[in-house]
Coordinates of C-alpha atoms and ligand atoms in Angstrom, one line a residue:
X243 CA 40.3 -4.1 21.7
X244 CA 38.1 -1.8 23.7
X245 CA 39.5 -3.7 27.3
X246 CA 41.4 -0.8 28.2
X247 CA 38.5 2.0 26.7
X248 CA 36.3 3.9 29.7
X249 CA 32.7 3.0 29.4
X250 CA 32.1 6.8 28.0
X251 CA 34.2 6.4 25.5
X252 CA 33.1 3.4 24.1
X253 CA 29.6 3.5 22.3
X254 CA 27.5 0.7 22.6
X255 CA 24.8 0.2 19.7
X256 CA 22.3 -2.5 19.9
X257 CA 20.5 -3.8 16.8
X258 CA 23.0 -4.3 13.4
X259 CA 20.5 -3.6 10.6
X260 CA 19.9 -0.6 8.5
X261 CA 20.6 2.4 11.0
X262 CA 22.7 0.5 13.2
X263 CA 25.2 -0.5 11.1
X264 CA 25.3 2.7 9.6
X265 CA 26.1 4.4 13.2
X266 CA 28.2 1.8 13.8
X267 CA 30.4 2.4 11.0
X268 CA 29.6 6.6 11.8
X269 CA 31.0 6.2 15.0
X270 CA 34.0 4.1 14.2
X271 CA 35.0 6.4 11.5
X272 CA 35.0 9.6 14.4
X273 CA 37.7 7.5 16.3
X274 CA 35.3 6.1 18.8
X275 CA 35.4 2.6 19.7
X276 CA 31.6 0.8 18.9
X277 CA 30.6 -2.5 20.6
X278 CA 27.6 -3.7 18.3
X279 CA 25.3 -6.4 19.5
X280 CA 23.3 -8.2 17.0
X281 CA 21.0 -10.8 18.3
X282 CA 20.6 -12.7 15.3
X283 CA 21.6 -16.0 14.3
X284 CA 20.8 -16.8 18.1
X285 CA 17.2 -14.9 18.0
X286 CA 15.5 -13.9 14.7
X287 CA 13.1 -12.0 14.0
X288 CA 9.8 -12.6 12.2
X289 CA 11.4 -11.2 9.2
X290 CA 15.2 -11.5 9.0
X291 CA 16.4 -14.8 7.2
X292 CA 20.1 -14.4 7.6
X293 CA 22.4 -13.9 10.0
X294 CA 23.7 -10.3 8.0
X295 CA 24.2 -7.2 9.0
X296 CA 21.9 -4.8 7.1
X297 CA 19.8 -7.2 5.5
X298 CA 16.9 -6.4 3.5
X299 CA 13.7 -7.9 4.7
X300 CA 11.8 -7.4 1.9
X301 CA 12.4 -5.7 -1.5
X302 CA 15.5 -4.7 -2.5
X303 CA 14.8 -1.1 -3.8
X304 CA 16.3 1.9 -2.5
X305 CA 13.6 4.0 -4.6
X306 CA 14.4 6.7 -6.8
X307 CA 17.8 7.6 -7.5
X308 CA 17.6 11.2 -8.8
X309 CA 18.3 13.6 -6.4
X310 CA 16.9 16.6 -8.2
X311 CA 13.3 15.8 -8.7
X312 CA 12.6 13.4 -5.8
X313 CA 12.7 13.5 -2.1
X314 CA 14.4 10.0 -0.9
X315 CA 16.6 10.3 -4.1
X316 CA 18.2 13.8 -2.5
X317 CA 18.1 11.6 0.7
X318 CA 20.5 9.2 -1.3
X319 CA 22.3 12.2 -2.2
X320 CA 22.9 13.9 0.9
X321 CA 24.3 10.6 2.5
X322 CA 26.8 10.0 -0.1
X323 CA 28.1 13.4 1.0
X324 CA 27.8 12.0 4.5
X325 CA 30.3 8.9 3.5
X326 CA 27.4 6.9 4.1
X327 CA 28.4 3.3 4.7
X328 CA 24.8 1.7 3.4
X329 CA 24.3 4.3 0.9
X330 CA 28.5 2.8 -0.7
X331 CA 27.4 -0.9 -0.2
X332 CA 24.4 -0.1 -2.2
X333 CA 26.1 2.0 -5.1
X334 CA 28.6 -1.1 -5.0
X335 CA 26.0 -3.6 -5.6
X336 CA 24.0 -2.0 -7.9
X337 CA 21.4 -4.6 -10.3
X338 CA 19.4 -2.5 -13.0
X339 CA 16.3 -1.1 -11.9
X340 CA 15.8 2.3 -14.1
X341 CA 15.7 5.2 -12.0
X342 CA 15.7 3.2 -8.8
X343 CA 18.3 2.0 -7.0
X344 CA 18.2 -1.6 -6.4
X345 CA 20.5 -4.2 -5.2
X346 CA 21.3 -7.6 -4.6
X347 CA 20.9 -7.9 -1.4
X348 CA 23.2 -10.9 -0.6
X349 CA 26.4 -8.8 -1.8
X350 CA 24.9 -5.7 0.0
X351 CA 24.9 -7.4 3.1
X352 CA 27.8 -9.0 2.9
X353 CA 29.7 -5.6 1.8
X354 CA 28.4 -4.3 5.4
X355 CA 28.9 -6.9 7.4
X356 CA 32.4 -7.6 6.0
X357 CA 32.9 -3.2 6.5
X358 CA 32.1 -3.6 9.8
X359 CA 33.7 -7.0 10.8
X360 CA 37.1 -5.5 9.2
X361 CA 37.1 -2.2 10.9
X362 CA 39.6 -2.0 13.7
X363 CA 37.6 0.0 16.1
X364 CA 34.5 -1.9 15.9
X365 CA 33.8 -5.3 18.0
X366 CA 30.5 -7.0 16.9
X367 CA 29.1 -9.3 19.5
X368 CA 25.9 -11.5 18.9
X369 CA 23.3 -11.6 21.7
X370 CA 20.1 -10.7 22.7
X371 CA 20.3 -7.5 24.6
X372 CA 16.7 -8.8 26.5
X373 CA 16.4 -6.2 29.2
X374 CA 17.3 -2.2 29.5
X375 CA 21.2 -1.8 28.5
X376 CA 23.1 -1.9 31.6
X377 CA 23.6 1.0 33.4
X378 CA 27.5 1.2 32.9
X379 CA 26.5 1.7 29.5
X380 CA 26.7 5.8 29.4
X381 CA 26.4 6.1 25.3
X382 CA 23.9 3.6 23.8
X383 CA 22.4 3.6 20.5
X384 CA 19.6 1.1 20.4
X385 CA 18.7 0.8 16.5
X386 CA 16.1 -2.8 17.3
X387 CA 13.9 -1.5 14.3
X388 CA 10.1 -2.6 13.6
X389 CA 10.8 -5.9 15.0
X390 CA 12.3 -5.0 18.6
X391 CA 12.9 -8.1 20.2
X392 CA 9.9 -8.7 23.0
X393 CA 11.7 -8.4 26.3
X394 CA 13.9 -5.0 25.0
X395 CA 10.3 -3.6 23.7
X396 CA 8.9 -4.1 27.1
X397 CA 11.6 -2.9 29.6
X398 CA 11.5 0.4 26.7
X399 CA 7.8 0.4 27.6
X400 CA 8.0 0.2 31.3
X401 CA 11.0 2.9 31.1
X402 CA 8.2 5.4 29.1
X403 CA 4.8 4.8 29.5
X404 CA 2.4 2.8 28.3
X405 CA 1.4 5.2 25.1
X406 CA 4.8 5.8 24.2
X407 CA 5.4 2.8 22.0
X408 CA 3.4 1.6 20.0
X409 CA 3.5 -2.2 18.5
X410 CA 1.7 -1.4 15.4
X411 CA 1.2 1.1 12.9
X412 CA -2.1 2.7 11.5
X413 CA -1.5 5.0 8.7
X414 CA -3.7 7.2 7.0
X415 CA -3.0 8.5 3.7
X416 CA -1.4 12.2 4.5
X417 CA -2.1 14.6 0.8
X418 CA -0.5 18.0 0.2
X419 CA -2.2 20.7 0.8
X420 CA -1.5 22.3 -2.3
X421 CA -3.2 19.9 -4.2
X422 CA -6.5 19.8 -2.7
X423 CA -9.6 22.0 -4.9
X424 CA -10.8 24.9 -2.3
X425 CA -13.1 26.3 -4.4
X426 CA -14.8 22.3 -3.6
X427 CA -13.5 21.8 -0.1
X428 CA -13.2 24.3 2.6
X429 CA -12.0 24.7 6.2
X430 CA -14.1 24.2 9.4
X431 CA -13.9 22.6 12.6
X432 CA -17.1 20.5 13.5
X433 CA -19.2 22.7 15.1
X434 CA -16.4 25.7 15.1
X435 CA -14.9 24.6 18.2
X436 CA -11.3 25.8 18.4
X437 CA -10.3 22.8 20.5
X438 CA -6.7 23.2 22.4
X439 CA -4.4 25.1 19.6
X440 CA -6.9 25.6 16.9
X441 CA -8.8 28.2 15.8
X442 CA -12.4 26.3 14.6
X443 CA -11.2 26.0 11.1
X444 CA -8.7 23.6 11.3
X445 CA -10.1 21.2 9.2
X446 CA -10.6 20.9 5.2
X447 CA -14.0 19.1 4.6
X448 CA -15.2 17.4 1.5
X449 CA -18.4 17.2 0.9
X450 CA -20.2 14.1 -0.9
X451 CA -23.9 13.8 -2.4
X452 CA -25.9 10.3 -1.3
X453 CA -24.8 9.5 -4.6
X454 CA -21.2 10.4 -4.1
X455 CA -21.3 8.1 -1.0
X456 CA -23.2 5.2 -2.2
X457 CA -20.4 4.7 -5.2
X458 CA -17.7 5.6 -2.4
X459 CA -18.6 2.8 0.3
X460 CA -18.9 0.3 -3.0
X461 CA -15.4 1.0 -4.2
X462 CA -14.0 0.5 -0.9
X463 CA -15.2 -2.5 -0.3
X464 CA -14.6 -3.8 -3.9
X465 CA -10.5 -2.4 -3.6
X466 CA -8.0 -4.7 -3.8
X467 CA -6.9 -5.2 0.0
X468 CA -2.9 -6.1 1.2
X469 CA -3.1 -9.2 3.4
X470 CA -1.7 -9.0 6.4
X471 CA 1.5 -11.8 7.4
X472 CA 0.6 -14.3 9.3
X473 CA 2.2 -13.2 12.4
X474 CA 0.5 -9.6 12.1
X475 CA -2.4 -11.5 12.6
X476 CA -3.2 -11.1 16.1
X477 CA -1.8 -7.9 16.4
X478 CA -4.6 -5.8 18.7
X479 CA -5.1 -2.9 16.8
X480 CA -8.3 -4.0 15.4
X481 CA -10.5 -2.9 17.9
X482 CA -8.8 0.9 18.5
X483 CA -7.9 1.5 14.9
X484 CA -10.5 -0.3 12.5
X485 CA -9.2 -0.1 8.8
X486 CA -11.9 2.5 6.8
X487 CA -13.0 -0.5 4.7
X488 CA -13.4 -3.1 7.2
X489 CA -15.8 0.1 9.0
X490 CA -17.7 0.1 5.3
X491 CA -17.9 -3.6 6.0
X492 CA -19.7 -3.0 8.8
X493 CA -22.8 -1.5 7.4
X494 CA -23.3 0.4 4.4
X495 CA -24.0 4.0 6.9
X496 CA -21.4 2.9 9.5
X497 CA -18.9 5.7 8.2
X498 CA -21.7 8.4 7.7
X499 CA -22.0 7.9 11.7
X500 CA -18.0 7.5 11.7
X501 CA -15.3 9.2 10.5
X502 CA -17.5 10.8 7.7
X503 CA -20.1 12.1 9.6
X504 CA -21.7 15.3 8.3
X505 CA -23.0 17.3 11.4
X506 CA -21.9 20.8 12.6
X507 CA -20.2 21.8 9.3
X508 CA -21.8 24.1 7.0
X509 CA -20.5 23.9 3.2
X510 CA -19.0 27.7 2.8
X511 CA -19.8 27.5 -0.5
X512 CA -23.0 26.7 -0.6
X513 CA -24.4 26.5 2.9
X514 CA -27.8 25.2 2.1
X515 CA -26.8 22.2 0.7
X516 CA -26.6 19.8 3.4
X517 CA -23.8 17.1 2.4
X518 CA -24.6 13.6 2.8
X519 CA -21.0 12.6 4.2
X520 CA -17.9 14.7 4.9
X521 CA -14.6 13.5 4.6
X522 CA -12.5 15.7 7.0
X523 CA -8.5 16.2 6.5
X524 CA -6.2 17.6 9.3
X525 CA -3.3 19.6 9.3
X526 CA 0.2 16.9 9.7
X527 CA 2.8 19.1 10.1
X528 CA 3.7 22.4 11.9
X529 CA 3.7 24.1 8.3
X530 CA 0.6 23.2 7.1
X531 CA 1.8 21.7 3.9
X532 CA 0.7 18.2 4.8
X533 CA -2.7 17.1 6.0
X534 CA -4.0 13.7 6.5
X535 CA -7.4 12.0 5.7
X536 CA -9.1 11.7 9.8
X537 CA -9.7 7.8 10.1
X538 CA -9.0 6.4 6.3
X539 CA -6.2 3.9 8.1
X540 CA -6.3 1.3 5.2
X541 CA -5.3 -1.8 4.3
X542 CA -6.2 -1.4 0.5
X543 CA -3.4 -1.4 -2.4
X544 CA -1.9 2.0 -3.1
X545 CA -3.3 1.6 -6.5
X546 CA -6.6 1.2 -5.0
X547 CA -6.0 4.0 -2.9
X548 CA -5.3 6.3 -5.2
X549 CA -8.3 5.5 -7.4
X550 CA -10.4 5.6 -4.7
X551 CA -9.9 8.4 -2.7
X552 CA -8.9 10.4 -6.1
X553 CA -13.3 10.2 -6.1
X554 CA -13.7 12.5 -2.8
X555 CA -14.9 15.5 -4.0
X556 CA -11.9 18.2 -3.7
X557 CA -9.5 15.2 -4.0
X558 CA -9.5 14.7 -7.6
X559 CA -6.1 15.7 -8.2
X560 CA -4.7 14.9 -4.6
X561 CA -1.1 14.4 -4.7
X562 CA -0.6 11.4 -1.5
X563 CA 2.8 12.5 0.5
X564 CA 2.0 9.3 1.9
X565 CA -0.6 6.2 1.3
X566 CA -2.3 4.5 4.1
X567 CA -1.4 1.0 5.8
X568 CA -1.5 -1.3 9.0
X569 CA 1.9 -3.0 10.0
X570 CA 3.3 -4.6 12.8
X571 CA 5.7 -2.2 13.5
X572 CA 7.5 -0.8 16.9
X573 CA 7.8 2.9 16.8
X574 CA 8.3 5.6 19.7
X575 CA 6.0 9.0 20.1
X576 CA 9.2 10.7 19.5
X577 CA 8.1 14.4 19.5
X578 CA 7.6 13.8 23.1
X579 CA 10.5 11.3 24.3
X580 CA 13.3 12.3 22.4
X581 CA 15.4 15.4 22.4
X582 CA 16.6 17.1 19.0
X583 CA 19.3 14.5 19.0
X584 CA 17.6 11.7 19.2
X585 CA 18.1 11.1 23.3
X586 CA 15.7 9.6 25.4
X587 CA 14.9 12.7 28.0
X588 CA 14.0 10.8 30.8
X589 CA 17.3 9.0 30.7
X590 CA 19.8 11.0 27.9
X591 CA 22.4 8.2 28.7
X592 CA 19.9 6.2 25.5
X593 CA 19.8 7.2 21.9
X594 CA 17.2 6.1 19.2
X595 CA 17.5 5.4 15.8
X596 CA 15.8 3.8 12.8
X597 CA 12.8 3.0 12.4
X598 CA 11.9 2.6 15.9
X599 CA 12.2 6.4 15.8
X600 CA 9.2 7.0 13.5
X601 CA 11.0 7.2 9.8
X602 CA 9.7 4.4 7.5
X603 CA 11.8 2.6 5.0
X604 CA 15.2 1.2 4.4
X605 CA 17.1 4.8 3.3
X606 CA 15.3 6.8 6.1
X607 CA 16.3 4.3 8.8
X608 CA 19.9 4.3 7.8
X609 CA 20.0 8.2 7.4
X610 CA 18.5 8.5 10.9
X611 CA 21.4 5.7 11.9
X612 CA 24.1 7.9 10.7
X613 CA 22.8 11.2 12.3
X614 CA 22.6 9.1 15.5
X615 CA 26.3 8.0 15.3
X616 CA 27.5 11.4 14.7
X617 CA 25.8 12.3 17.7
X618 CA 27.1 9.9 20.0
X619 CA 30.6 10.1 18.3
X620 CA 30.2 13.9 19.5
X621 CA 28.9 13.2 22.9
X622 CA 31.8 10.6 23.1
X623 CA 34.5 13.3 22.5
X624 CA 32.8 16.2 24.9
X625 CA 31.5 18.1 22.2
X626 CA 28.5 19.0 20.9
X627 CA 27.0 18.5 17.1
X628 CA 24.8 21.1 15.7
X629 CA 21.7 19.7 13.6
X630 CA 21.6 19.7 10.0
X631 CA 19.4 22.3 8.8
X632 CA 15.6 22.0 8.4
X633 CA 16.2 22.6 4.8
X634 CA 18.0 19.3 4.3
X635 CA 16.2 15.9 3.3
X636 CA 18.2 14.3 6.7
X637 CA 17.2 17.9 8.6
X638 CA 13.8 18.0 7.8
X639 CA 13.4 13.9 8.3
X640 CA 14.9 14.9 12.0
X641 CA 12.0 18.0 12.3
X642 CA 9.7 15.4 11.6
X643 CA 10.4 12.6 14.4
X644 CA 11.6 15.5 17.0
X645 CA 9.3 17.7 16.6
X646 CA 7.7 19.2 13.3
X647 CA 4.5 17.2 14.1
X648 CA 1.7 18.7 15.3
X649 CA -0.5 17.2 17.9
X650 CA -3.8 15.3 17.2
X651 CA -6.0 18.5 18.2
X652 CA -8.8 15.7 20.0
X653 CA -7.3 15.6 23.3
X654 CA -6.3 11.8 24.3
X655 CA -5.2 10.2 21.0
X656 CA -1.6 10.0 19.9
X657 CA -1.1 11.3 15.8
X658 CA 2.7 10.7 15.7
X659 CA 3.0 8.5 12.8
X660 CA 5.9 6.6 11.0
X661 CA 7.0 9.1 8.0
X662 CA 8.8 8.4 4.6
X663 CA 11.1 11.4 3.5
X664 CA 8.6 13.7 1.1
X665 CA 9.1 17.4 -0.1
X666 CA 6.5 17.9 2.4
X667 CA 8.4 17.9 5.1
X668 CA 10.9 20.7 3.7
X669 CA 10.0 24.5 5.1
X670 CA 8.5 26.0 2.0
X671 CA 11.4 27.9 -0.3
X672 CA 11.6 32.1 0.4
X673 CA 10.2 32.4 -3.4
X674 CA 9.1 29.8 -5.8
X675 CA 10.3 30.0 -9.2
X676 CA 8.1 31.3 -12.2
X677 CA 10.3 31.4 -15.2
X678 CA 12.7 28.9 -17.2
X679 CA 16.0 29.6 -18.3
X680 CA 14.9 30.9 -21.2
X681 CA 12.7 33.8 -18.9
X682 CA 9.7 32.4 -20.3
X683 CA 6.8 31.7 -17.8
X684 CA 6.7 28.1 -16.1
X685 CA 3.2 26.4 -16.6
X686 CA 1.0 23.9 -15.1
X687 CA 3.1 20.9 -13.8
X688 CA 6.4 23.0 -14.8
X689 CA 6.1 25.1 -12.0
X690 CA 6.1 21.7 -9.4
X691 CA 9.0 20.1 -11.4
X692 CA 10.9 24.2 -10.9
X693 CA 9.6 24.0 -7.4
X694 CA 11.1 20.5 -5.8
X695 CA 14.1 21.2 -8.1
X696 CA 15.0 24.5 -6.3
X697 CA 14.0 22.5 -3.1
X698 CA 16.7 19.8 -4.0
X699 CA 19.4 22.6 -5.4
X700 CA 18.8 24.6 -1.7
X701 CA 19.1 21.2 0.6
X702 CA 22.4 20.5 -1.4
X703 CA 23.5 23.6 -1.2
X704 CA 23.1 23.6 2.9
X705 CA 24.2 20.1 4.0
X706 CA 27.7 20.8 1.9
X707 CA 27.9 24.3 4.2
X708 CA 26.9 22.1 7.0
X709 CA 29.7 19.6 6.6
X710 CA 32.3 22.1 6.0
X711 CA 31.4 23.9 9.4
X712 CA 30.8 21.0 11.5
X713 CA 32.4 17.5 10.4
X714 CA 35.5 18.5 8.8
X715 CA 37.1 20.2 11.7
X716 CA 35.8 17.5 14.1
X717 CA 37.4 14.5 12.1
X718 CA 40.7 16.3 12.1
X719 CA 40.2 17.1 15.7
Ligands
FAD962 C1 8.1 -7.2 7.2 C2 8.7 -5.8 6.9 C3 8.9 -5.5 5.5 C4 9.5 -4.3 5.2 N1 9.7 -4.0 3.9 C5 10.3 -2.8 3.6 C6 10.7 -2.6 2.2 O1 10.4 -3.4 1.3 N2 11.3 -1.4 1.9 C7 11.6 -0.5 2.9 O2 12.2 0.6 2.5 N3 11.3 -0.7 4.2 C8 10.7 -1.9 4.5 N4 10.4 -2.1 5.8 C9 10.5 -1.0 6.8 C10 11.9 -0.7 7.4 O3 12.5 0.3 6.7 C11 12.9 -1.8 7.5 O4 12.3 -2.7 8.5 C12 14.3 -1.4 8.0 O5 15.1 -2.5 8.0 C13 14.4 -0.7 9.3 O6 15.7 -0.4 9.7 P1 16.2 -0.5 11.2 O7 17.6 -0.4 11.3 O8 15.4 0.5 12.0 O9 15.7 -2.0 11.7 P2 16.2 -3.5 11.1 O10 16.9 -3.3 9.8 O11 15.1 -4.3 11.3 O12 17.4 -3.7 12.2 C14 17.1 -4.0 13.6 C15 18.1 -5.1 14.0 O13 18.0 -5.2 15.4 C16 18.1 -6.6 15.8 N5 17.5 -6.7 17.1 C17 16.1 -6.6 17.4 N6 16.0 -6.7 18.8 C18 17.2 -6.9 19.3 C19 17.7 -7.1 20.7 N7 16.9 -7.1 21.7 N8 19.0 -7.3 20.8 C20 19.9 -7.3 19.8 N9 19.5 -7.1 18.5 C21 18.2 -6.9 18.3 C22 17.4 -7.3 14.6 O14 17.8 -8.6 14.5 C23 17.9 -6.5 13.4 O15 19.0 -7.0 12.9 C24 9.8 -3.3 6.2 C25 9.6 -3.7 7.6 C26 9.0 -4.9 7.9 C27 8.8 -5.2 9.3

């Protein structure tokens, strides 16, 4: 089929799960001939079961469905508008699950793999690809996910440098800023010390009494914990990246010298009352809506975590845009290795995509798929794809991975961290609303509900002008 194809006119994608058989299927439906190589049934992975494409390695939710009041659910949305080969399987093979969307995820696999098997411009050839993809190979989207086969990983590895991909992931919770109690916490950086890009009030402190701590360091260490699979077990983060309650473990003041250590901040609202232990949160994103809690990488249930941290002083009524965890995991520090479309800069010939990119979870992997194969389909033809507005779930997902994360402002440590989609990520809206229909005033809670709801009608509103402009006329072309 693609015998007679020139090697820049073929895209080759390696890995068929979630985002590669979405790009696959992307690419295919620009005209472009695909070659996908799938390494299962001869390798597997420490997860996959099946020899599928798209299979689900875990649970077989989508999460929420409803597009208006929640983040992934507008994800969900956007891709449908996308013809979004995953997001059609799913819809397809629907089981009840109330506002999620869950599916059975022998007939979803088999709805993609059959797609894809079927579709005359796609070839699908199993192998390991156990090196770099050969050089002859001039549009490549490799799609290996969090279990990136060992030899692939490496040669990635050796192409980068050392720091650049990481074989775990270390997550600490990340709240919005919105929802943290100023008149409680306030903003100082230890000592005052600007650092490189800050201004020496970069960070919101919390401050806890000895009493505070003493019930703090309890309920960590009495938290239900996750275990960890048995092949995450020798995974070497453990010495770099201790999880906050194994540190509690350790002794009951270990995080009063750690992470929570009170010296050089004064309390600005009451600066003669020394706090025992300070729990410090930094800023996540360039637009300061997110900021995450400095060394709380967990391993405790999110239930626990809720509960628990929901005692830190200032944090009663934290709203988590993301919960902590540990995972095996194999992710790049994409903010620095990969352009705005997702290609490697030291050698633009290789695309990313998936979770290898720094997205988390089934939807976000296959969003950042089909981005990716719209890209290479463009690159394929000679022409060039503008990127979906910041506004939009898939835009702001991209802003995230490419580039909306700030640096770690201690020089040395890497802060990129895998990312669900969460209306945190969205650039804030011009003007928020403050009155029903009705033109009485929204209240409380109301005005969050108005607020992601006119977040969700604007994204809409953008990625349908987005597709007129941009995919339309280059289908047709
Ligand atoms: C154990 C585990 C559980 C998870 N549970 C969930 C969950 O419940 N919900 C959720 O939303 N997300 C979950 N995730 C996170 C993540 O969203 C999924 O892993 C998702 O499948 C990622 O999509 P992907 O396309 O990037 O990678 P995958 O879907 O993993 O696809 C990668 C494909 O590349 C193939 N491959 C790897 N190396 C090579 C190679 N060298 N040559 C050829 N092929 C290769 C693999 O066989 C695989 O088919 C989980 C992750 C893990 C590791």
């Amino acid at each position: 089929m693609t015998g007679t194809k020139s090697s820049s006119e073929i895209v080759h994608i390696v890995g068929a799960g979630l985002a590669g058989s979405e790009a696959a299927f992307q690419v295919a439906q620009m005209g472009v001939h695909v070659i996908l190589h799938e390494m299962r049934p001869m390798r597997m992975t420490e997860a996959h079961r099946t020899d599928g494409l798209a299979e689900l390695v875990c649970s077989n939710s989508f999460r929420s469905d409803d597009a208006a009041n929640n983040a992934v659910g507008l994800l969900h949305a956007e891709m449908r508008r996308l013809s979004s080969l995953i997001m059609r399987a799913a819809d397809a093979n629907q089981v009840p699950a109330g506002g999620a969307l869950a599916v059975d995820r022998d007939g979803f696999s088999a709805a993609i793999t059959k797609a894809l098997h079927e579709h005359p411009l796609i070839e699908v050839q199993r192998g390991e690809i156990s090196g770099l993809p050969p050089a002859a190979w001039k549009n490549v989207i490799i799609a290996t996910g969090p279990l990136t086969s060992a030899p692939l990983a490496q040669a990635i590895r050796e192409l980068t440098d050392e720091n650049a991909l990481a074989f775990f992931d270390a997550i600490a919770p990340i709240v919005h800023k919105d929802t943290i109690d100023m008149s409680v916490a306030w903003f100082q950086s230890r000592y005052d010390k600007p650092g490189p890009g800050g201004t020496g009030a970069d960070y919101i402190n919390c401050p806890m009494t000895k009493e505070q701590y003493d019930a703090f360091v309890g309920a960590l260490l009495a938290g239900e914990k996750t275990e960890f699979h048995e092949w995450e077990t020798d995974m070497p983060y453990f010495d770099g990246c201790l999880p906050i309650e194994v540190m509690a473990g350790r002794g009951h003041e270990t995080l009063r010298h750690g992470p929570m250590k009170p010296v050089g901040l004064t309390n600005s609202h009451n600066p003669a009352l020394k706090p025992y232990a300070v729990v410090q949160l930094r800023q996540d994103n360039k637009l300061g809506t997110l900021y995450n809690m400095v060394g709380f990488q967990t391993k405790l249930k999110y239930g626990a975590q809720q509960r628990v941290f929901r005692t830190i002083p200032g944090l009663e009524k934290a709203e988590f845009a993301r919960l902590g965890g540990l995972h095996r995991n194999t992710f790049l520090n994409s903010p620095k290795l990969l352009d705005s479309q997702l290609r490697l800069r030291a050698e633009p010939r290789l695309r990313f995509a998936g979770q290898m990119t720094g997205c988390e979870g089934y939807v976000e992997s296959a969003s950042i798929g089909l981005i990716a194969g719209l890209y290479a389909a463009a690159d394929a033809r000679g022409r060039s794809l503008d990127s979906p507005p910041p506004t939009t779930a898939l835009g702001s997902l991209l802003g995230h991975i490419t580039g909306g994360h700030i640096a770690t402002l201690e020089q040395g440590d890497r802060s990129f961290q895998p990312m669900n989609i969460n209306f945190g990520l969205f650039p804030p809206l011009a003007s928020s609303p403050t009155r029903k229909a009705d033109g009485t005033r929204l209240r409380g809670h109301e005005k969050t509900v108005a607020r992601k709801q006119a977040t969700s009608a604007r994204a809409l509103a953008d990625m349908d002008r987005w597709i007129a402009d941009n995919l339309h006329i280059q289908a047709a072309a």
